[in-house]
Amino acid sequence: MSKDTEISLSGQRRKTKLAFGVEKSKTLFRLRLARYKALAEDVADYIRESETRKFALLDVGVGSGRSMRYIEAEGVADRINFYGLDNSTHRLNSVYRPEQWRLTQANIEKEMPYESALFDIVICEQVLEHLVNPAVVIDEIARVLRPDGLLILGVPIFPLGISHFRRLLVGVSSRWLGFSHSHQQSFDSITIKSLVCVHNHFTIKKSYGFRIISGGVFSVLEDYLWWYRFNRWLGRTVPSLCTEIQIVARRNPAP
């Protein structure tokens, strides 16, 4: 049986959908996974423009190791030494191809357990919104990333104004009502860019949004390449209206 077919309960063969040709999914171009396709393309471009050598990549908040799946599909994984950092033992125990990673458990809001300028590439995807002090993590990423190294960072965002209101709401409900929030931060397209550029660590090269229109009744459209391409165009054109943003930056030389 081929890898894209499976046997249903009725004994009939049916097609197994692979999102972006990489992982099982309900749709072929699932927009919630588009961020990983995009970051893999940027990693591949960065590697191909450089000399032939091994690159050190750190995935901050490695989760299931999904970044490797998509980078493999771009054909450059053999040129990368993969490092993964996460605060969860459970997630580290379920990482994709664990034998290919150098995995470390640590609290990323404290000093990262790596020497300075060790990495060529750092990925930090869907992490900063969960932290009390994300600026500390930006400083640490800058420390462990070599000059001109590549940073790919993604967070959920809210429209301007709504992000400020949610930030106030989270603060009040946590401080006075004792509510616990998974998302400690409420970013918009401006505040996250300001955070990345604090202390002049990074120069942003490009940014794009994902998921203006996705899910629900629109899920059936995520099987079509034209719908994916249309959403990528929207994300590049009006990223501030999207529900998440991805920033691609380079590490500035130390002063």
mmCIF file of C-alpha atoms in Angstrom:
data_model
loop_
_atom_site.group_PDB
_atom_site.id
_atom_site.type_symbol
_atom_site.label_atom_id
_atom_site.label_comp_id
_atom_site.label_asym_id
_atom_site.label_seq_id
_atom_site.Cartn_x
_atom_site.Cartn_y
_atom_site.Cartn_z
ATOM 1 C CA MET A 1 0.000 0.000 0.000
ATOM 2 C CA SER A 2 1.366 3.438 -0.858
ATOM 3 C CA LYS A 3 1.981 6.005 1.852
ATOM 4 C CA ASP A 4 -0.984 8.137 0.673
ATOM 5 C CA THR A 5 -3.646 5.469 0.857
ATOM 6 C CA GLU A 6 -5.287 3.719 3.776
ATOM 7 C CA ILE A 7 -8.016 1.133 4.322
ATOM 8 C CA SER A 8 -11.290 2.454 5.722
ATOM 9 C CA LEU A 9 -13.541 0.489 8.107
ATOM 10 C CA SER A 10 -15.631 -0.619 5.136
ATOM 11 C CA GLY A 11 -12.539 -2.110 3.470
ATOM 12 C CA GLN A 12 -12.399 0.574 0.756
ATOM 13 C CA ARG A 13 -9.187 2.291 -0.177
ATOM 14 C CA ARG A 14 -9.228 6.027 0.222
ATOM 15 C CA LYS A 15 -6.741 8.790 -0.295
ATOM 16 C CA THR A 16 -4.848 10.043 2.754
ATOM 17 C CA LYS A 17 -4.398 13.779 2.502
ATOM 18 C CA LEU A 18 -0.982 15.216 3.247
ATOM 19 C CA ALA A 19 -0.863 18.919 4.032
ATOM 20 C CA PHE A 20 1.755 20.458 1.726
ATOM 21 C CA GLY A 21 2.856 16.904 0.970
ATOM 22 C CA VAL A 22 4.295 16.622 4.488
ATOM 23 C CA GLU A 23 1.864 15.462 7.175
ATOM 24 C CA LYS A 24 -1.570 13.926 7.474
ATOM 25 C CA SER A 25 -4.311 16.518 7.461
ATOM 26 C CA LYS A 26 -7.972 17.038 6.685
ATOM 27 C CA THR A 27 -7.012 19.328 3.802
ATOM 28 C CA LEU A 28 -4.134 19.541 1.318
ATOM 29 C CA PHE A 29 -3.281 23.183 2.013
ATOM 30 C CA ARG A 30 -4.373 23.611 5.615
ATOM 31 C CA LEU A 31 -3.910 27.279 6.436
ATOM 32 C CA ARG A 32 -3.120 26.595 10.100
ATOM 33 C CA LEU A 33 0.002 24.790 8.868
ATOM 34 C CA ALA A 34 0.998 27.380 6.276
ATOM 35 C CA ARG A 35 3.374 29.039 8.743
ATOM 36 C CA TYR A 36 5.573 25.920 8.699
ATOM 37 C CA LYS A 37 5.647 25.775 4.920
ATOM 38 C CA ALA A 38 6.695 29.441 4.862
ATOM 39 C CA LEU A 39 9.435 29.118 7.473
ATOM 40 C CA ALA A 40 10.853 26.057 5.729
ATOM 41 C CA GLU A 41 11.056 27.996 2.462
ATOM 42 C CA ASP A 42 12.903 30.848 4.187
ATOM 43 C CA VAL A 43 15.323 28.454 5.887
ATOM 44 C CA ALA A 44 16.014 26.760 2.541
ATOM 45 C CA ASP A 45 16.608 30.102 0.794
ATOM 46 C CA TYR A 46 19.026 31.180 3.520
ATOM 47 C CA ILE A 47 21.014 27.950 3.305
ATOM 48 C CA ARG A 48 21.175 27.907 -0.484
ATOM 49 C CA GLU A 49 22.524 31.450 -0.656
ATOM 50 C CA SER A 50 25.457 30.516 1.583
ATOM 51 C CA GLU A 51 28.555 28.402 1.161
ATOM 52 C CA THR A 52 28.356 24.622 1.381
ATOM 53 C CA ARG A 53 28.651 23.778 5.058
ATOM 54 C CA LYS A 54 26.621 22.564 8.014
ATOM 55 C CA PHE A 55 24.261 25.026 9.698
ATOM 56 C CA ALA A 56 23.185 24.974 13.344
ATOM 57 C CA LEU A 57 19.443 25.549 13.808
ATOM 58 C CA LEU A 58 17.712 26.103 17.137
ATOM 59 C CA ASP A 59 13.940 25.676 17.439
ATOM 60 C CA VAL A 60 12.859 27.568 20.567
ATOM 61 C CA GLY A 61 9.707 25.875 21.815
ATOM 62 C CA VAL A 62 10.333 22.900 19.572
ATOM 63 C CA GLY A 63 7.012 21.198 20.396
ATOM 64 C CA SER A 64 6.532 18.149 18.170
ATOM 65 C CA GLY A 65 9.487 19.029 15.941
ATOM 66 C CA ARG A 66 7.187 19.960 13.087
ATOM 67 C CA SER A 67 9.712 22.437 11.687
ATOM 68 C CA MET A 68 11.989 19.558 10.683
ATOM 69 C CA ARG A 69 9.207 17.860 8.709
ATOM 70 C CA TYR A 70 8.755 20.902 6.497
ATOM 71 C CA ILE A 71 12.468 21.653 6.177
ATOM 72 C CA GLU A 72 13.031 18.062 5.039
ATOM 73 C CA ALA A 73 10.491 18.635 2.269
ATOM 74 C CA GLU A 74 12.615 21.563 1.013
ATOM 75 C CA GLY A 75 15.621 19.252 0.594
ATOM 76 C CA VAL A 76 18.080 21.034 2.906
ATOM 77 C CA ALA A 77 17.773 19.067 6.177
ATOM 78 C CA ASP A 78 21.024 17.211 5.492
ATOM 79 C CA ARG A 79 22.881 20.518 5.808
ATOM 80 C CA ILE A 80 21.471 21.293 9.260
ATOM 81 C CA ASN A 81 22.300 20.248 12.803
ATOM 82 C CA PHE A 82 18.973 20.511 14.636
ATOM 83 C CA TYR A 83 18.717 21.707 18.244
ATOM 84 C CA GLY A 84 15.426 21.863 20.114
ATOM 85 C CA LEU A 85 14.564 23.684 23.328
ATOM 86 C CA ASP A 86 11.328 23.263 25.280
ATOM 87 C CA ASN A 87 10.138 23.452 28.881
ATOM 88 C CA SER A 88 7.898 20.376 28.557
ATOM 89 C CA THR A 89 9.194 16.841 29.023
ATOM 90 C CA HIS A 90 6.021 15.506 27.389
ATOM 91 C CA ARG A 91 6.632 17.475 24.196
ATOM 92 C CA LEU A 92 10.308 16.560 24.091
ATOM 93 C CA ASN A 93 9.358 12.886 24.370
ATOM 94 C CA SER A 94 7.174 13.104 21.266
ATOM 95 C CA VAL A 95 9.444 15.047 18.912
ATOM 96 C CA TYR A 96 9.571 13.985 15.263
ATOM 97 C CA ARG A 97 12.782 12.039 14.541
ATOM 98 C CA PRO A 98 14.232 12.542 18.047
ATOM 99 C CA GLU A 99 17.490 10.883 17.028
ATOM 100 C CA GLN A 100 18.126 13.782 14.633
ATOM 101 C CA TRP A 101 17.716 16.449 17.337
ATOM 102 C CA ARG A 102 19.885 17.647 20.200
ATOM 103 C CA LEU A 103 17.089 18.291 22.667
ATOM 104 C CA THR A 104 17.234 20.308 25.880
ATOM 105 C CA GLN A 105 14.625 20.985 28.529
ATOM 106 C CA ALA A 106 14.838 24.475 29.996
ATOM 107 C CA ASN A 107 12.847 27.532 30.989
ATOM 108 C CA ILE A 108 13.356 29.808 28.010
ATOM 109 C CA GLU A 109 12.564 32.928 30.045
ATOM 110 C CA LYS A 110 15.859 32.337 31.796
ATOM 111 C CA GLU A 111 19.281 32.136 30.189
ATOM 112 C CA MET A 112 19.393 29.632 27.341
ATOM 113 C CA PRO A 113 21.934 26.837 27.967
ATOM 114 C CA TYR A 114 24.039 27.584 24.896
ATOM 115 C CA GLU A 115 27.194 29.539 24.226
ATOM 116 C CA SER A 116 26.979 32.865 22.438
ATOM 117 C CA ALA A 117 26.817 33.007 18.625
ATOM 118 C CA LEU A 118 26.392 29.229 18.366
ATOM 119 C CA PHE A 119 23.500 29.159 15.894
ATOM 120 C CA ASP A 120 23.040 30.211 12.288
ATOM 121 C CA ILE A 121 19.237 29.958 12.396
ATOM 122 C CA VAL A 122 16.721 30.368 15.207
ATOM 123 C CA ILE A 123 13.015 29.548 14.891
ATOM 124 C CA CYS A 124 10.613 30.793 17.552
ATOM 125 C CA GLU A 125 7.091 29.999 16.381
ATOM 126 C CA GLN A 126 3.939 30.489 18.495
ATOM 127 C CA VAL A 127 5.899 30.852 21.751
ATOM 128 C CA LEU A 128 6.236 34.493 22.842
ATOM 129 C CA GLU A 129 2.504 34.964 23.428
ATOM 130 C CA HIS A 130 2.696 32.441 26.291
ATOM 131 C CA LEU A 131 5.479 34.244 28.166
ATOM 132 C CA VAL A 132 5.398 36.812 30.941
ATOM 133 C CA ASN A 133 8.562 38.525 29.724
ATOM 134 C CA PRO A 134 9.126 37.848 26.002
ATOM 135 C CA ALA A 135 11.762 40.601 25.759
ATOM 136 C CA VAL A 136 14.142 38.396 27.767
ATOM 137 C CA VAL A 137 13.779 35.662 25.150
ATOM 138 C CA ILE A 138 14.486 38.108 22.313
ATOM 139 C CA ASP A 139 17.704 39.156 24.083
ATOM 140 C CA GLU A 140 18.719 35.520 24.554
ATOM 141 C CA ILE A 141 17.982 34.655 20.931
ATOM 142 C CA ALA A 142 20.166 37.582 19.906
ATOM 143 C CA ARG A 143 22.961 36.310 22.157
ATOM 144 C CA VAL A 144 22.993 32.754 20.770
ATOM 145 C CA LEU A 145 22.542 33.786 17.104
ATOM 146 C CA ARG A 146 25.629 34.702 15.141
ATOM 147 C CA PRO A 147 25.879 38.030 13.227
ATOM 148 C CA ASP A 148 23.774 37.914 10.047
ATOM 149 C CA GLY A 149 22.071 34.800 11.382
ATOM 150 C CA LEU A 150 18.460 34.156 10.472
ATOM 151 C CA LEU A 151 15.549 34.604 12.889
ATOM 152 C CA ILE A 152 12.053 33.383 11.999
ATOM 153 C CA LEU A 153 9.505 34.339 14.619
ATOM 154 C CA GLY A 154 5.727 33.956 14.624
ATOM 155 C CA VAL A 155 2.940 34.964 17.010
ATOM 156 C CA PRO A 156 -0.838 35.386 16.970
ATOM 157 C CA ILE A 157 -1.898 39.007 16.491
ATOM 158 C CA PHE A 158 -4.985 41.138 16.937
ATOM 159 C CA PRO A 159 -6.062 44.222 14.995
ATOM 160 C CA LEU A 160 -4.755 47.550 16.274
ATOM 161 C CA GLY A 161 -6.861 48.726 19.202
ATOM 162 C CA ILE A 162 -8.277 45.298 19.977
ATOM 163 C CA SER A 163 -4.810 44.116 21.016
ATOM 164 C CA HIS A 164 -4.571 46.982 23.511
ATOM 165 C CA PHE A 165 -8.015 46.244 24.931
ATOM 166 C CA ARG A 166 -7.225 42.540 25.313
ATOM 167 C CA ARG A 167 -3.921 43.378 26.990
ATOM 168 C CA LEU A 168 -5.789 45.427 29.600
ATOM 169 C CA LEU A 169 -8.426 42.725 30.020
ATOM 170 C CA VAL A 170 -5.851 39.992 30.591
ATOM 171 C CA GLY A 171 -4.029 42.147 33.141
ATOM 172 C CA VAL A 172 -7.166 42.998 35.096
ATOM 173 C CA SER A 173 -8.612 39.472 35.064
ATOM 174 C CA SER A 174 -5.297 37.956 36.151
ATOM 175 C CA ARG A 175 -4.504 40.491 38.858
ATOM 176 C CA TRP A 176 -7.939 41.018 40.363
ATOM 177 C CA LEU A 177 -9.971 37.935 39.457
ATOM 178 C CA GLY A 178 -7.267 35.282 39.564
ATOM 179 C CA PHE A 179 -7.924 34.004 36.043
ATOM 180 C CA SER A 180 -5.164 32.050 34.320
ATOM 181 C CA HIS A 181 -4.473 32.788 30.657
ATOM 182 C CA SER A 182 -2.470 30.616 28.272
ATOM 183 C CA HIS A 183 -1.750 33.689 26.150
ATOM 184 C CA GLN A 184 -0.060 36.202 28.422
ATOM 185 C CA GLN A 185 0.660 38.662 25.602
ATOM 186 C CA SER A 186 -1.611 40.405 23.102
ATOM 187 C CA PHE A 187 0.423 41.458 20.088
ATOM 188 C CA ASP A 188 -0.475 43.448 17.014
ATOM 189 C CA SER A 189 1.692 43.850 13.927
ATOM 190 C CA ILE A 190 3.364 46.961 15.344
ATOM 191 C CA THR A 191 4.106 45.779 18.880
ATOM 192 C CA ILE A 192 5.671 42.504 17.792
ATOM 193 C CA LYS A 193 7.951 44.258 15.299
ATOM 194 C CA SER A 194 8.965 46.734 17.993
ATOM 195 C CA LEU A 195 9.803 43.858 20.305
ATOM 196 C CA VAL A 196 11.969 42.134 17.694
ATOM 197 C CA CYS A 197 13.891 45.345 17.034
ATOM 198 C CA VAL A 198 14.419 46.299 20.688
ATOM 199 C CA HIS A 199 18.079 47.016 21.550
ATOM 200 C CA ASN A 200 18.803 47.003 17.796
ATOM 201 C CA HIS A 201 19.503 43.277 17.811
ATOM 202 C CA PHE A 202 17.732 42.562 14.507
ATOM 203 C CA THR A 203 16.832 44.034 11.149
ATOM 204 C CA ILE A 204 13.488 42.840 9.837
ATOM 205 C CA LYS A 205 13.741 41.732 6.214
ATOM 206 C CA LYS A 206 10.095 40.824 5.644
ATOM 207 C CA SER A 207 6.904 39.881 7.414
ATOM 208 C CA TYR A 208 3.673 38.275 6.356
ATOM 209 C CA GLY A 209 0.421 37.240 7.915
ATOM 210 C CA PHE A 210 -1.612 34.058 7.839
ATOM 211 C CA ARG A 211 -5.295 33.229 8.150
ATOM 212 C CA ILE A 212 -7.510 36.185 7.397
ATOM 213 C CA ILE A 213 -10.125 33.741 6.103
ATOM 214 C CA SER A 214 -9.840 30.149 7.296
ATOM 215 C CA GLY A 215 -11.631 27.308 9.014
ATOM 216 C CA GLY A 216 -15.357 26.781 9.388
ATOM 217 C CA VAL A 217 -17.298 26.774 6.133
ATOM 218 C CA PHE A 218 -14.140 27.861 4.308
ATOM 219 C CA SER A 219 -12.262 24.677 5.240
ATOM 220 C CA VAL A 220 -13.397 22.925 2.051
ATOM 221 C CA LEU A 221 -11.426 25.500 0.049
ATOM 222 C CA GLU A 222 -8.191 24.471 1.739
ATOM 223 C CA ASP A 223 -7.910 21.552 -0.681
ATOM 224 C CA TYR A 224 -7.226 23.993 -3.519
ATOM 225 C CA LEU A 225 -3.848 25.503 -4.377
ATOM 226 C CA TRP A 226 -5.418 28.709 -5.680
ATOM 227 C CA TRP A 227 -7.063 29.320 -2.289
ATOM 228 C CA TYR A 228 -3.742 28.851 -0.504
ATOM 229 C CA ARG A 229 -2.007 31.196 -2.934
ATOM 230 C CA PHE A 230 -4.766 33.780 -2.512
ATOM 231 C CA ASN A 231 -4.380 33.646 1.270
ATOM 232 C CA ARG A 232 -0.599 33.995 1.021
ATOM 233 C CA TRP A 233 -1.115 37.065 -1.160
ATOM 234 C CA LEU A 234 -3.502 38.518 1.410
ATOM 235 C CA GLY A 235 -0.983 37.805 4.160
ATOM 236 C CA ARG A 236 1.757 39.667 2.315
ATOM 237 C CA THR A 237 -0.524 42.564 1.372
ATOM 238 C CA VAL A 238 -2.390 43.210 4.645
ATOM 239 C CA PRO A 239 -0.577 41.267 7.389
ATOM 240 C CA SER A 240 -2.067 43.426 10.165
ATOM 241 C CA LEU A 241 -5.527 41.998 9.395
ATOM 242 C CA CYS A 242 -4.403 38.394 9.804
ATOM 243 C CA THR A 243 -4.701 36.307 12.965
ATOM 244 C CA GLU A 244 -0.985 35.504 13.019
ATOM 245 C CA ILE A 245 2.198 37.032 11.677
ATOM 246 C CA GLN A 246 5.631 35.662 10.834
ATOM 247 C CA ILE A 247 8.708 37.879 10.877
ATOM 248 C CA VAL A 248 11.955 37.101 9.067
ATOM 249 C CA ALA A 249 14.955 39.028 10.405
ATOM 250 C CA ARG A 250 18.754 39.036 10.397
ATOM 251 C CA ARG A 251 20.986 39.440 13.419
ATOM 252 C CA ASN A 252 22.816 42.750 13.416
ATOM 253 C CA PRO A 253 26.559 42.785 14.163
ATOM 254 C CA ALA A 254 27.361 43.529 17.787
ATOM 255 C CA PRO A 255 28.194 47.231 18.340
#
